[in-house]
C-alpha positions as semicolon CSV with decimal commas, in nm:
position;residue;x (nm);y (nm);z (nm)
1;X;-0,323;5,884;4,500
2;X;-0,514;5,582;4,377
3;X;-0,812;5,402;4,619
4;X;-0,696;5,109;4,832
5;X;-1,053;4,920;4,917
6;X;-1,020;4,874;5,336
7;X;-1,096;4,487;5,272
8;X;-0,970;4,417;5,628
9;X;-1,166;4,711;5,791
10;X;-1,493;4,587;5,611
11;X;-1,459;4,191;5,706
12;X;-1,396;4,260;6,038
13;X;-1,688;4,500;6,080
14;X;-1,948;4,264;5,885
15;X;-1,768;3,965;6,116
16;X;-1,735;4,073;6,453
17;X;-1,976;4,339;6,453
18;X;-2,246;4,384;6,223
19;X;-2,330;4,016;6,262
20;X;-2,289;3,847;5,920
21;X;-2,345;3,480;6,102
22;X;-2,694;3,598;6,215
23;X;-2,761;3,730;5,872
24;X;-2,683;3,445;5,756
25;X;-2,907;3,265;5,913
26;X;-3,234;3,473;5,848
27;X;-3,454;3,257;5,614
28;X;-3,351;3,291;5,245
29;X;-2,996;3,346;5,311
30;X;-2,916;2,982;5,363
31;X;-2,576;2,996;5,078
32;X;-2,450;3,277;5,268
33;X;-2,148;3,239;5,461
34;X;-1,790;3,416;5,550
35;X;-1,618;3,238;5,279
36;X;-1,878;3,396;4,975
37;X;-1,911;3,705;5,184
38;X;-1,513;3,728;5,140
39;X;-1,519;3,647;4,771
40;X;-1,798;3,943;4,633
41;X;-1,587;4,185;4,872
42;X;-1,275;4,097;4,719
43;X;-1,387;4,121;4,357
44;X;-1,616;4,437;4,441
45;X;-1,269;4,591;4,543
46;X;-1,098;4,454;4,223
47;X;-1,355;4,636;3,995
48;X;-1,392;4,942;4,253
49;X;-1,002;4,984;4,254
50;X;-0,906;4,959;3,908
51;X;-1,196;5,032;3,700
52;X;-1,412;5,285;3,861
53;X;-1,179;5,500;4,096
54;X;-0,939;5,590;3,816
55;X;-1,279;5,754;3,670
56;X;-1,301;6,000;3,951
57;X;-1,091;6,289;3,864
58;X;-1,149;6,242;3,460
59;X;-1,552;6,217;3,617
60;X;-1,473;6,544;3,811
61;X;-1,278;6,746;3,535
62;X;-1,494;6,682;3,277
63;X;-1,839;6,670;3,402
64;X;-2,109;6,584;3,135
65;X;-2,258;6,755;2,855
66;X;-2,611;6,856;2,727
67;X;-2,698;6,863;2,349
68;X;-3,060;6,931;2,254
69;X;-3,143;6,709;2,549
70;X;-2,875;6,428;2,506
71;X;-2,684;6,386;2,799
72;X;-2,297;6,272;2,698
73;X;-2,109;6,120;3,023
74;X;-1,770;6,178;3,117
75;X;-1,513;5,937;2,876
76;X;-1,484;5,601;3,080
77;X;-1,838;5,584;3,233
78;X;-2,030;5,451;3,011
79;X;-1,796;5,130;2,946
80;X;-1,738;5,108;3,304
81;X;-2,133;5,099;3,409
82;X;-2,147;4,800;3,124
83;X;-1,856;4,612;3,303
84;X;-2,041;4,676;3,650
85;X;-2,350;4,577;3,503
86;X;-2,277;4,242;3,329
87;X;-2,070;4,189;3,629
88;X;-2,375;4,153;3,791
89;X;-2,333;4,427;4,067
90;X;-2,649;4,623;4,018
91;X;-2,831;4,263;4,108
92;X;-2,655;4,208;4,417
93;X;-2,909;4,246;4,671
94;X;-3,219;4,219;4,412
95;X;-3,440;3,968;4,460
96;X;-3,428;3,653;4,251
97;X;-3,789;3,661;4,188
98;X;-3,669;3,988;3,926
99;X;-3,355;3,829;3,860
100;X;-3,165;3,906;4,136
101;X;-2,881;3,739;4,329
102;X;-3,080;3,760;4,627
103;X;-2,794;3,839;4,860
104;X;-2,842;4,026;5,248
105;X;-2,833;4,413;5,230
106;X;-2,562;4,362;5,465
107;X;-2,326;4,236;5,178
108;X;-2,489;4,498;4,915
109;X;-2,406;4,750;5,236
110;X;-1,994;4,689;5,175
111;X;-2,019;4,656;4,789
112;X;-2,187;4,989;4,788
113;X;-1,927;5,118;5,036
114;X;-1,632;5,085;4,766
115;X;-1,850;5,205;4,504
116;X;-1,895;5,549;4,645
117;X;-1,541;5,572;4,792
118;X;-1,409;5,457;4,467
119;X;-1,629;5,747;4,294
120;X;-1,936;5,852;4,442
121;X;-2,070;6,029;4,122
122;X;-2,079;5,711;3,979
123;X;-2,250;5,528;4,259
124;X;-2,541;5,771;4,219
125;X;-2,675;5,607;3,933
126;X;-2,732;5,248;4,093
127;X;-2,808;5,343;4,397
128;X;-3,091;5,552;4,235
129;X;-3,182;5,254;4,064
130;X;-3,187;5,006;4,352
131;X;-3,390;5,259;4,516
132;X;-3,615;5,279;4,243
133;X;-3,631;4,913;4,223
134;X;-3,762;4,888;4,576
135;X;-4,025;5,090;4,574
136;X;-4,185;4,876;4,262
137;X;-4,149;4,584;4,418
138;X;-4,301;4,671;4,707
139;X;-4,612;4,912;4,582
140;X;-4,602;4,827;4,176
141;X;-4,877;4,628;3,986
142;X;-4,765;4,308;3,895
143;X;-4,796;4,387;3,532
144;X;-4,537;4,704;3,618
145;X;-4,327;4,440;3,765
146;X;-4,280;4,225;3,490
147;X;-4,257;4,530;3,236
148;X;-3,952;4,699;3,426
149;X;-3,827;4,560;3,709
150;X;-3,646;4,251;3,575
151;X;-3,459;4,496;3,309
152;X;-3,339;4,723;3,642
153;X;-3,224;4,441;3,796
154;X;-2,993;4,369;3,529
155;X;-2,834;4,699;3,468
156;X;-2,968;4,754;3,149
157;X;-3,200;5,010;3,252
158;X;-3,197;5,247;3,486
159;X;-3,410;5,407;3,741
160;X;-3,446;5,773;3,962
161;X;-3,682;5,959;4,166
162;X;-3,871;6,266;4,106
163;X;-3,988;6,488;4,345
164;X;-3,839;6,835;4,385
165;X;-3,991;7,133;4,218
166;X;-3,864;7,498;4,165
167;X;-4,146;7,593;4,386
168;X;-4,141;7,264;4,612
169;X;-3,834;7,208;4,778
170;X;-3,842;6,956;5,063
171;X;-4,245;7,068;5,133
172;X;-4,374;6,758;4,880
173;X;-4,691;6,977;4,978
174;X;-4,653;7,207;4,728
175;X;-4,617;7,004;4,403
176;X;-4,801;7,067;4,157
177;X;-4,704;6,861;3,833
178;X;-5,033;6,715;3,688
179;X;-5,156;6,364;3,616
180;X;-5,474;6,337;3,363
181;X;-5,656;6,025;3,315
182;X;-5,653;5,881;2,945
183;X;-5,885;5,656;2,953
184;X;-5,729;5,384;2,904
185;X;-5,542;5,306;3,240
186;X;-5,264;5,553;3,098
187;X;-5,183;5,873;3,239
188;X;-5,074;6,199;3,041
189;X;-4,790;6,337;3,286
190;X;-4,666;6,763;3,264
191;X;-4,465;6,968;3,471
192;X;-4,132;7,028;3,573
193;X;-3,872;6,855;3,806
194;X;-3,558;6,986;3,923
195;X;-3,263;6,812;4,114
196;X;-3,276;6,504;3,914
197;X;-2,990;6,262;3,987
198;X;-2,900;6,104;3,672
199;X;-3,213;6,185;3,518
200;X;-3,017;6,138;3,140
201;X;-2,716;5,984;3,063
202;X;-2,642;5,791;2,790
203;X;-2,527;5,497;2,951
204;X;-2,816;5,262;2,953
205;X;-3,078;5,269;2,671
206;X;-3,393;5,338;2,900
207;X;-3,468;5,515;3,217
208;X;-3,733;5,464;3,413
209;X;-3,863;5,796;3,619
210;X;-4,077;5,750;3,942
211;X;-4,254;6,101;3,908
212;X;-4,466;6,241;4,227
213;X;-4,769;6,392;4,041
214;X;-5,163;6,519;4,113
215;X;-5,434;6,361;4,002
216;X;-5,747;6,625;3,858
217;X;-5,971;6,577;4,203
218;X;-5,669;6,520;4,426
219;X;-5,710;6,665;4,753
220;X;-5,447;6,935;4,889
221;X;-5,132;6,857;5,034
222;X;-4,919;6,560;5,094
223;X;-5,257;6,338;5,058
224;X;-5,302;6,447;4,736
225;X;-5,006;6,308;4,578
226;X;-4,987;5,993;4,344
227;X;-4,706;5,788;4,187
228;X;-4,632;5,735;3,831
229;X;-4,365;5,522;3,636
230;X;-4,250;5,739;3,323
231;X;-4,016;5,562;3,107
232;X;-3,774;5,722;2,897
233;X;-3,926;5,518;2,593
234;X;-4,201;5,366;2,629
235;X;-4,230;4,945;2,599
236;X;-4,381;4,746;2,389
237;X;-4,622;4,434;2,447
238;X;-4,263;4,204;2,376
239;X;-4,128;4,413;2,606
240;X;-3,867;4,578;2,363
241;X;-3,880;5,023;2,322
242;X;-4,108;5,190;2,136
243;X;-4,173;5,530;2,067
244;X;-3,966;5,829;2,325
245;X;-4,211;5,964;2,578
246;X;-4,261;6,303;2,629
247;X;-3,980;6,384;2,912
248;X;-3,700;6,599;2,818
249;X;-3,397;6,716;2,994
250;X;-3,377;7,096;2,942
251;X;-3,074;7,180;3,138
252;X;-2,770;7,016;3,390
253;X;-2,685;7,209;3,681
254;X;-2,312;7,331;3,717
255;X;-2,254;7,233;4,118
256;X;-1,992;7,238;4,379
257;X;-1,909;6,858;4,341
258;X;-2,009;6,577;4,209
259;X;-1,968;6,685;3,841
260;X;-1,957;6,347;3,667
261;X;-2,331;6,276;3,790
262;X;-2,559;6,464;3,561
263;X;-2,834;6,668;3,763
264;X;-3,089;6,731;3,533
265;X;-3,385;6,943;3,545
266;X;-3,676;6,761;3,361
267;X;-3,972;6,844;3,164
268;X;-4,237;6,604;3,123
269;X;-4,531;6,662;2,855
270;X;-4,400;6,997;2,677
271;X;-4,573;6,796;2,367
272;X;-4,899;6,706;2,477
273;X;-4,801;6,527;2,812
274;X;-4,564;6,215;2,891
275;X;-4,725;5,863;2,912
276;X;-4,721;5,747;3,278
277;X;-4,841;5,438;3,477
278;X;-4,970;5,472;3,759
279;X;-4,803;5,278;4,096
280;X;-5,050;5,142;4,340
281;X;-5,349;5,347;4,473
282;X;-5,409;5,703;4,354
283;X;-5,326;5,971;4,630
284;X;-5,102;5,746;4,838
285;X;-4,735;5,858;4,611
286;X;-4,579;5,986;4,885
287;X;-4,555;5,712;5,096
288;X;-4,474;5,481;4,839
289;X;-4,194;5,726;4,747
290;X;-4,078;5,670;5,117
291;X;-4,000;5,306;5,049
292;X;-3,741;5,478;4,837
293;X;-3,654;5,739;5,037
294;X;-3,521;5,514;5,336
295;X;-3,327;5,315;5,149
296;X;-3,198;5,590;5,001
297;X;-3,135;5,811;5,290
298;X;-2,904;5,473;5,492
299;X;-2,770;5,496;5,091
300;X;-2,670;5,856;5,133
301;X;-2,502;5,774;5,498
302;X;-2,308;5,531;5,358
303;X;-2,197;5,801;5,098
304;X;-2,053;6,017;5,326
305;X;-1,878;5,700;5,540
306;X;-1,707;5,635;5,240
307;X;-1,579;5,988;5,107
308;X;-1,471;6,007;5,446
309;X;-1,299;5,681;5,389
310;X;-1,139;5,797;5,035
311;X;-1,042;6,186;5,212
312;X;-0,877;6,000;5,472
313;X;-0,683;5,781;5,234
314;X;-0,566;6,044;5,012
315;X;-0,443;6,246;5,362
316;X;-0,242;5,935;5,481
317;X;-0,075;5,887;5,187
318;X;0,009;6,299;5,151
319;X;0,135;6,323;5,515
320;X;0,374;6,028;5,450
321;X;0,563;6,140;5,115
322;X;0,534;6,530;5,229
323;X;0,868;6,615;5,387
324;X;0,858;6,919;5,602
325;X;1,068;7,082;5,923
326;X;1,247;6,920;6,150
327;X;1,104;6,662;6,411
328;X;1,014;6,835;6,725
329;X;1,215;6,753;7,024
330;X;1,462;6,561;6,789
331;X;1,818;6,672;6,731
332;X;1,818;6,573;6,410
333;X;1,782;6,886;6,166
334;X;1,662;6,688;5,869
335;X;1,322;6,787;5,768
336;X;1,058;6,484;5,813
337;X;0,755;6,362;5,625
338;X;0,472;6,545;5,841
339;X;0,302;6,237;5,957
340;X;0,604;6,255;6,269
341;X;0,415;6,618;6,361
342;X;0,194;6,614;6,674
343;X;-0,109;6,812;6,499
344;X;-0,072;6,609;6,190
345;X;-0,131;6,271;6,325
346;X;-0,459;6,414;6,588
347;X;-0,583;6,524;6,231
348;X;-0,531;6,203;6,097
349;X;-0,664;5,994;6,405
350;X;-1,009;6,233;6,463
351;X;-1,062;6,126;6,031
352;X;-1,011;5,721;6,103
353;X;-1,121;5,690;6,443
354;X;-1,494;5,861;6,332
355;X;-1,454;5,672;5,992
356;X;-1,435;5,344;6,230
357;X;-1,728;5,467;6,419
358;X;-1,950;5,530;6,153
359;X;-1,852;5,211;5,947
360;X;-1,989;5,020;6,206
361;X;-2,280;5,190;6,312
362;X;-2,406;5,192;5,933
363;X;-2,373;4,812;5,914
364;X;-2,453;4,751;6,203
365;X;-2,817;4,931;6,074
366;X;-2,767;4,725;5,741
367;X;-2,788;4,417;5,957
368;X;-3,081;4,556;6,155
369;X;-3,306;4,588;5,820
370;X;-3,243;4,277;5,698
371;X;-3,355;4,135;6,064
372;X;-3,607;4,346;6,027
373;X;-3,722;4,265;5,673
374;X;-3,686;3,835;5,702
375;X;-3,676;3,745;6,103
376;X;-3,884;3,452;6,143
377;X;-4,070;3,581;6,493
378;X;-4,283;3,906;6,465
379;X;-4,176;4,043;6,758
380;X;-3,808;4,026;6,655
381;X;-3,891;4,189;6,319
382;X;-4,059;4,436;6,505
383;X;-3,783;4,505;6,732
384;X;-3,543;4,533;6,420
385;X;-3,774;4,811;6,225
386;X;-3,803;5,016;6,553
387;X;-3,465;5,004;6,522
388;X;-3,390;5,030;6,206
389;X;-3,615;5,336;6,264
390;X;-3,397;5,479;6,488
391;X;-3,091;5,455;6,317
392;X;-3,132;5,544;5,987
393;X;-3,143;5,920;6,045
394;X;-2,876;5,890;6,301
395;X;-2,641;5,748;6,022
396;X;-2,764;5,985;5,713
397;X;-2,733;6,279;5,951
398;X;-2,453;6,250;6,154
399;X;-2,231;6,047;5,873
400;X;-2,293;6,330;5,608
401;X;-2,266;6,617;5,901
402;X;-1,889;6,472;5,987
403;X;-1,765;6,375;5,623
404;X;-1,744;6,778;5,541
405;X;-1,565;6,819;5,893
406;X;-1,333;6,474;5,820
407;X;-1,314;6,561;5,414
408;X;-1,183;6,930;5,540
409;X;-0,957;6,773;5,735
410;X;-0,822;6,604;5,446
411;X;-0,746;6,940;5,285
412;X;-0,590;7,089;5,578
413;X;-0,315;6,787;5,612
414;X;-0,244;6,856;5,236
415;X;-0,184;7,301;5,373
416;X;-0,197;7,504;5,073
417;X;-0,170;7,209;4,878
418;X;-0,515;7,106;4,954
419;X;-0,692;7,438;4,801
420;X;-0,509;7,317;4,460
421;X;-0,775;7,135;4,256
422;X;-0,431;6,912;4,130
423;X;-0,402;6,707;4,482
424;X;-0,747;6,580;4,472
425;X;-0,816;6,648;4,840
426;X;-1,032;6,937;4,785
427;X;-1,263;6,708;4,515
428;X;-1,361;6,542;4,779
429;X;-1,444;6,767;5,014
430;X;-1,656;6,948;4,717
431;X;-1,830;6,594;4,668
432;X;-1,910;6,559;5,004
433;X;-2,108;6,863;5,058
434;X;-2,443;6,743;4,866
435;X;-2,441;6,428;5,135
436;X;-2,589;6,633;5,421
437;X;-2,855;6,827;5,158
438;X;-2,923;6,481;4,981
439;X;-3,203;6,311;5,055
440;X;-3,368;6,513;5,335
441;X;-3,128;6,755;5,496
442;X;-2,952;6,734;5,885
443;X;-3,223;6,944;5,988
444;X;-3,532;6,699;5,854
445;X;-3,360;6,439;6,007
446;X;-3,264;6,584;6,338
447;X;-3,645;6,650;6,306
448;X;-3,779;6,332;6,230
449;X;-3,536;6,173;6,457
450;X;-3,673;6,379;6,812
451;X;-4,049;6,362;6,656
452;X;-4,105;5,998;6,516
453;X;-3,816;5,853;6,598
454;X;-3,782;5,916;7,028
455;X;-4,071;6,165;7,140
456;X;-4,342;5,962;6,951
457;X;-4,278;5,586;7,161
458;X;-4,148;5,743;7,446
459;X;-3,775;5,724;7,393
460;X;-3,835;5,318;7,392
461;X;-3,552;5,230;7,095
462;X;-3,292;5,509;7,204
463;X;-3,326;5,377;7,576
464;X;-3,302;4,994;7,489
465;X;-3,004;5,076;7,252
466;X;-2,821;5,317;7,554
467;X;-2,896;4,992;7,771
468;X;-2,664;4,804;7,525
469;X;-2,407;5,055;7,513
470;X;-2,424;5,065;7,910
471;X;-2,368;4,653;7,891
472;X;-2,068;4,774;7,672
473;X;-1,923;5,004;7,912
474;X;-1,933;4,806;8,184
475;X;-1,786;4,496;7,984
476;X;-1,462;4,749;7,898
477;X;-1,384;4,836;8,261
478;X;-1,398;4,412;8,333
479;X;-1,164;4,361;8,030
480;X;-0,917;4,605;8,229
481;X;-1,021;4,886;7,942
482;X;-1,175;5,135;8,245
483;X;-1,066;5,461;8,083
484;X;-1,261;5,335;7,739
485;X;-1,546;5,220;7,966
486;X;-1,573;5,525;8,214
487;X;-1,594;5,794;7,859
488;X;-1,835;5,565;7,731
489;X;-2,057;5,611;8,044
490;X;-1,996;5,991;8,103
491;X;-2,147;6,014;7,748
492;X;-2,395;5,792;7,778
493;X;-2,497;6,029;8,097
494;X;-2,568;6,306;7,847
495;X;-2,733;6,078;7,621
496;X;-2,977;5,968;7,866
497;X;-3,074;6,355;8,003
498;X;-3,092;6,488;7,649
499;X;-3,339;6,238;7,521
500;X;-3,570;6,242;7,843
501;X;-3,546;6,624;7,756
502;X;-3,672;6,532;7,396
503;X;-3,952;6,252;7,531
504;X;-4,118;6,535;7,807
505;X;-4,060;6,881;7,614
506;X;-4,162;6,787;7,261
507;X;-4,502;6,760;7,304
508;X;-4,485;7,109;7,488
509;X;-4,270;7,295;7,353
510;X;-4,139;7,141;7,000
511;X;-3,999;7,481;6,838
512;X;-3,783;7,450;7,144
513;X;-3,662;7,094;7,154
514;X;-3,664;7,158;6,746
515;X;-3,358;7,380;6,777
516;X;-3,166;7,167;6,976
517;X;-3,261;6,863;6,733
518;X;-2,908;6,844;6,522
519;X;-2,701;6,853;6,859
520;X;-2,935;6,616;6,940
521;X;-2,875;6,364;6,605
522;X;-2,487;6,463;6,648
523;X;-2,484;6,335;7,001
524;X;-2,698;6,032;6,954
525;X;-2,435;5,974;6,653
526;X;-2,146;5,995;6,851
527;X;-2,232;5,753;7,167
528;X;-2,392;5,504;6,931
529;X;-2,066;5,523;6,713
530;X;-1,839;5,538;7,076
531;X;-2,037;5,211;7,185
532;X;-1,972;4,972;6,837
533;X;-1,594;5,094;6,893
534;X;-1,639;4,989;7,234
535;X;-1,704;4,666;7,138
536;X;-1,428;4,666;6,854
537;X;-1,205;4,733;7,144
538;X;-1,329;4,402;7,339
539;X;-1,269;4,208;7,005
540;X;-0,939;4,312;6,937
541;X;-0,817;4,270;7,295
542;X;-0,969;3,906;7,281
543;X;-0,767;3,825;6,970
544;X;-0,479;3,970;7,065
545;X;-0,497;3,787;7,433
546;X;-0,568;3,452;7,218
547;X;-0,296;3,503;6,942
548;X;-0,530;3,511;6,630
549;X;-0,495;3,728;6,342
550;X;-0,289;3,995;6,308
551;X;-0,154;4,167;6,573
552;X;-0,094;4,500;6,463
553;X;-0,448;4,559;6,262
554;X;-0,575;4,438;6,624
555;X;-0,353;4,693;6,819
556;X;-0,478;4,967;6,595
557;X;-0,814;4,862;6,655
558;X;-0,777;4,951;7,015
559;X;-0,575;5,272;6,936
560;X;-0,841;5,415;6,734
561;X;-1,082;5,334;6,974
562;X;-0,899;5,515;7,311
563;X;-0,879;5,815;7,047
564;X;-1,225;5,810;7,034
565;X;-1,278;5,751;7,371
566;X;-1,043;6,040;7,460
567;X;-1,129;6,302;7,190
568;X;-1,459;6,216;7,054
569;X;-1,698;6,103;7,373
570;X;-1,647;6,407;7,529
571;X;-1,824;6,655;7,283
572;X;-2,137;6,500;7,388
573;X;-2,128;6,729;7,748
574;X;-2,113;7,026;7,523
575;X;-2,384;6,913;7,253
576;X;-2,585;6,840;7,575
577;X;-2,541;7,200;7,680
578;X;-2,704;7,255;7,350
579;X;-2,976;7,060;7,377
580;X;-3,086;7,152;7,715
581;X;-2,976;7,503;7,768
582;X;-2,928;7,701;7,451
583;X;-3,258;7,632;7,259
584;X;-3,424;7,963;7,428
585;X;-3,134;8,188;7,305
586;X;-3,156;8,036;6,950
587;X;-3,533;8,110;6,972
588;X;-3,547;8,416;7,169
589;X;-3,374;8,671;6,898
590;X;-3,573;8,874;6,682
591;X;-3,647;8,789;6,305
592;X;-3,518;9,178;6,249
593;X;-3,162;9,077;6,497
594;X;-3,015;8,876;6,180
């Protein structure tokens, strides 16, 4: 099964629903318009389809290897990152001041979409980069700038993050990897890092490490921790490599999934200590790393959106050449292709009518942060980050929580079929696993999202965007879509109680409200995605009632949407259960009861 890139799907999300025309028309983004928008998607799924997805099993089979610290990639990758490179991809949605094309995050948003779907080992290693990128240009010296960030741009080097430690999981509290002043405005770097995506390949000639580090007299804790740029080799005045720095990878971690993307652990200053620069003020690293993080995290949801995307695909095209038993109620004997069986095609619709969802949802947040990042009025780019806020742990949370449900799925259309490695279908539901660790697992989300996110500003974002899914509801029933409209509002219902549950209880009781806080993201998830189907519904019935387009994408679109509305919108009464009533039993058990 090769990759099909859902070009329709994706224009008529970033059209009709994400808002392309009002990202267009955000200051700086003045060439923008449907026409160009059409013409990168197209060629994205040109290079996606042909080049990089036949790269995913070979990527998956043969993994990488480790020689006395050289890291070899799978055959294919490295000529394939050069074509995506000089193709200009990594400089999509970079900045022209570095050398970037400058385009919305919107439009990077569906580029990146195909890359991971296509292979999402692959689409580690920019998105690392981009997120990399970001944080220099926001927190960087100018001199840092100049030295890296024009040379990330373009491909030819690349960038990651390093923060975990054996001993420091998520709690950035505990690292302890040391930063001593030279003298000289250099740093000497030591310590370990584990959990390094594409920490060393040998596809690019330099890679640039952001390394979380301690100063000598930094105080404890997450306000102790600086930032450092560590290259791979370090750069000369002309700005071509000099000598290699001391950072080493010292082993690659054999996983579940993802094999083709190297995950290194990394040793920095085992002679003497690795030459680092430090980014911005001392002590403030970790929430310069966030810049990164964010971006990364709405990365990671889109990630899971499109293994979902790729599972789904590979489960459609199974169920239609599989030929199997009779069709029931027929009297026909002839054995059918399994797509005719009842169970088969609910399967099929609970995979694309939560792919739908989520597509949506996550550009409809890629729209929000580039309002957010270049509105002209304050109090509109304000508006935009609270949401933006909002959002983004709704979409790495829930989209990573239902690509393992969706990717299983896959596996179970394909029967026994689906445990052999040969189909593909269980590749991806091994890739998909990392998405909901990646990044900040469900749980920190769920967390953030009922702290910062709701409990912190009084519920003010989730209530104004439950007003617009309420507008939504309300607009179905007048279109003569009631049944659509009247599950949207029953689950809205539960939204509502839930999250005046998390505004009044966190505060006194947060252990509580704690352990109902992934029902809580799930929930959120699933009204937010049933209210942008919603309003994919009251698109496609307008086009069909005025004759554009085509008809059947447009009566799909409203299929997939009373699926959702049927099958999907009501799991929110018993995640609301959850939430309100079965946090005391999940804290009330013993410690010794496990």
């Amino acid at each position: 099964m090769t990759y099909r890139a859902p070009v329709a799907d994706i224009r008529f999300v970033l059209n009709e629903l994400a808002g392309l025309n009002e990202v267009a028309a955000l200051p700086g983004n003045e060439d923008v318009n449907p026409e160009l928008v059409d013409a990168i998607v197209e060629e994205a799924a040109k290079l996606a389809e042909n080049v990089i997805a036949p790269l995913n099993k070979i990527g998956d089979q043969h993994g990488n290897k480790l020689n006395d610290g050289v890291v070899t990639t799978a055959p294919g990758f490295k000529a394939a990152y050069q074509q995506f490179a000089e193709n200009g991809w990594v400089s999509l949605g970079v900045s022209p001041e570095y050398g970037g094309q400058g385009m919305p995050g919107l439009v990077s948003m569906a580029t990146e979409e195909l890359w991971c779907a296509s292979n999402v080992a692959f689409s580690l290693c920019p998105l690392l980069t981009l997120g990399a990128l970001e944080a220099l240009s926001h927190h960087a010296s100018d001199e840092i700038k100049a030295t890296y960030l024009p040379k990330m741009a373009s491909g030819e080097w690349t960038g990651t993050m390093n923060l975990t430690e054996p001993q420091a999981g998520s709690d950035l509290a505990q690292v302890r990897s040391k930063a001593v002043p030279v003298g000289d405005g250099t740093y000497k770097i030591s310590g370990q890092k584990i959990f390094i995506t594409w920490g060393e390949h040998d596809m690019v000639e330099n890679i640039v490490h952001l390394v979380l580090a301690r100063l000598p007299d930094a105080p404890a804790g997450v306000k102790g921790i600086s930032l450092f740029v560590v290259p791979k080799f370090l750069v000369n005045a002309d700005g071509s490599l000099g000598a290699r720095n001391d950072v080493k990878c010292v082993s690659i971690e054999h996983k579940l999934g993802i094999h083709a993307s190297p995950t290194c652990v990394m040793s920095y200053g085992d002679q003497g200590g690795a030459i680092g620069y430090l980014v911005g003020e001392a002590n403030k690293g970790l929430s310069y790393m966030f810049t990164m993080m964010n971006a990364a995290r709405l990365g990671v949801g889109v990630e899971g959106m499109a293994i979902a995307e790729r599972a789904y695909q590979q489960a459609v095209w199974y169920a239609k050449d599989r030929v199997q038993s009779r069709e029931l109620g027929s009297d026909d004997p002839a054995p059918v292709a399994i797509i005719k069986h009842p169970d088969i095609r609910r399967m099929l619709m609970t995979m694309k009518a939560q792919i739908e969802a989520q597509r949506a949802l996550t550009y409809f947040t890629g729209a929000a942060l580039d309002k957010a990042g270049s509105h002209p009025d304050a109090n509109e780019k304000a508006k935009w980050q609270a949401v933006v806020n909002f959002l983004i742990p709704i979409v790495k949370g829930w989209n990573t929580e239902q690509v393992n449900e969706i990717a299983s799925l896959g596996v179970q259309i394909h029967g026994g079929m689906g445990f052999i490695e040969e189909t593909g279908a269980a590749q991806h539901l091994r890739d998909a696993r990392i998405t909901a660790i990646y990044e900040g697992t469900t749980g920190i989300q769920a967390l953030d999202l009922i702290g910062r996110k709701t409990a912190m500003e009084r519920g003010m974002t989730a209530k104004a965007l439950l007003g617009e899914a309420e507008a939504v509801a309300g607009k179905l029933k007048a279109a003569g879509l009631a049944e659509m409209g009247d599950a949207l509002n029953a689950a809205l219902v539960h939204a509502r109680s839930t999250t005046e549950y998390v505004v009044g209880q966190f505060g006194e009781q947060p252990r509580a409200v704690a352990a109902g806080s992934v029902p809580f993201l799930k929930l959120m998830g699933i009204v937010l995605g049933g209210w942008q189907l919603g309003r994919a519904a009251l698109v496609a019935k307008q086009k069909l009632a005025d004759g554009e387009g085509d008809a059947a994408f447009f009566e799909a679109k409203l299929i997939t949407a009373r699926f959702y509305a049927d099958h999907l919108l009501p799991q929110t009464g018993g995640l609301a259960a959850a939430i309100l009533n079965g946090a005391a039993s999940v804290m009330a058990l013993p410690d010794e009861a496990f």
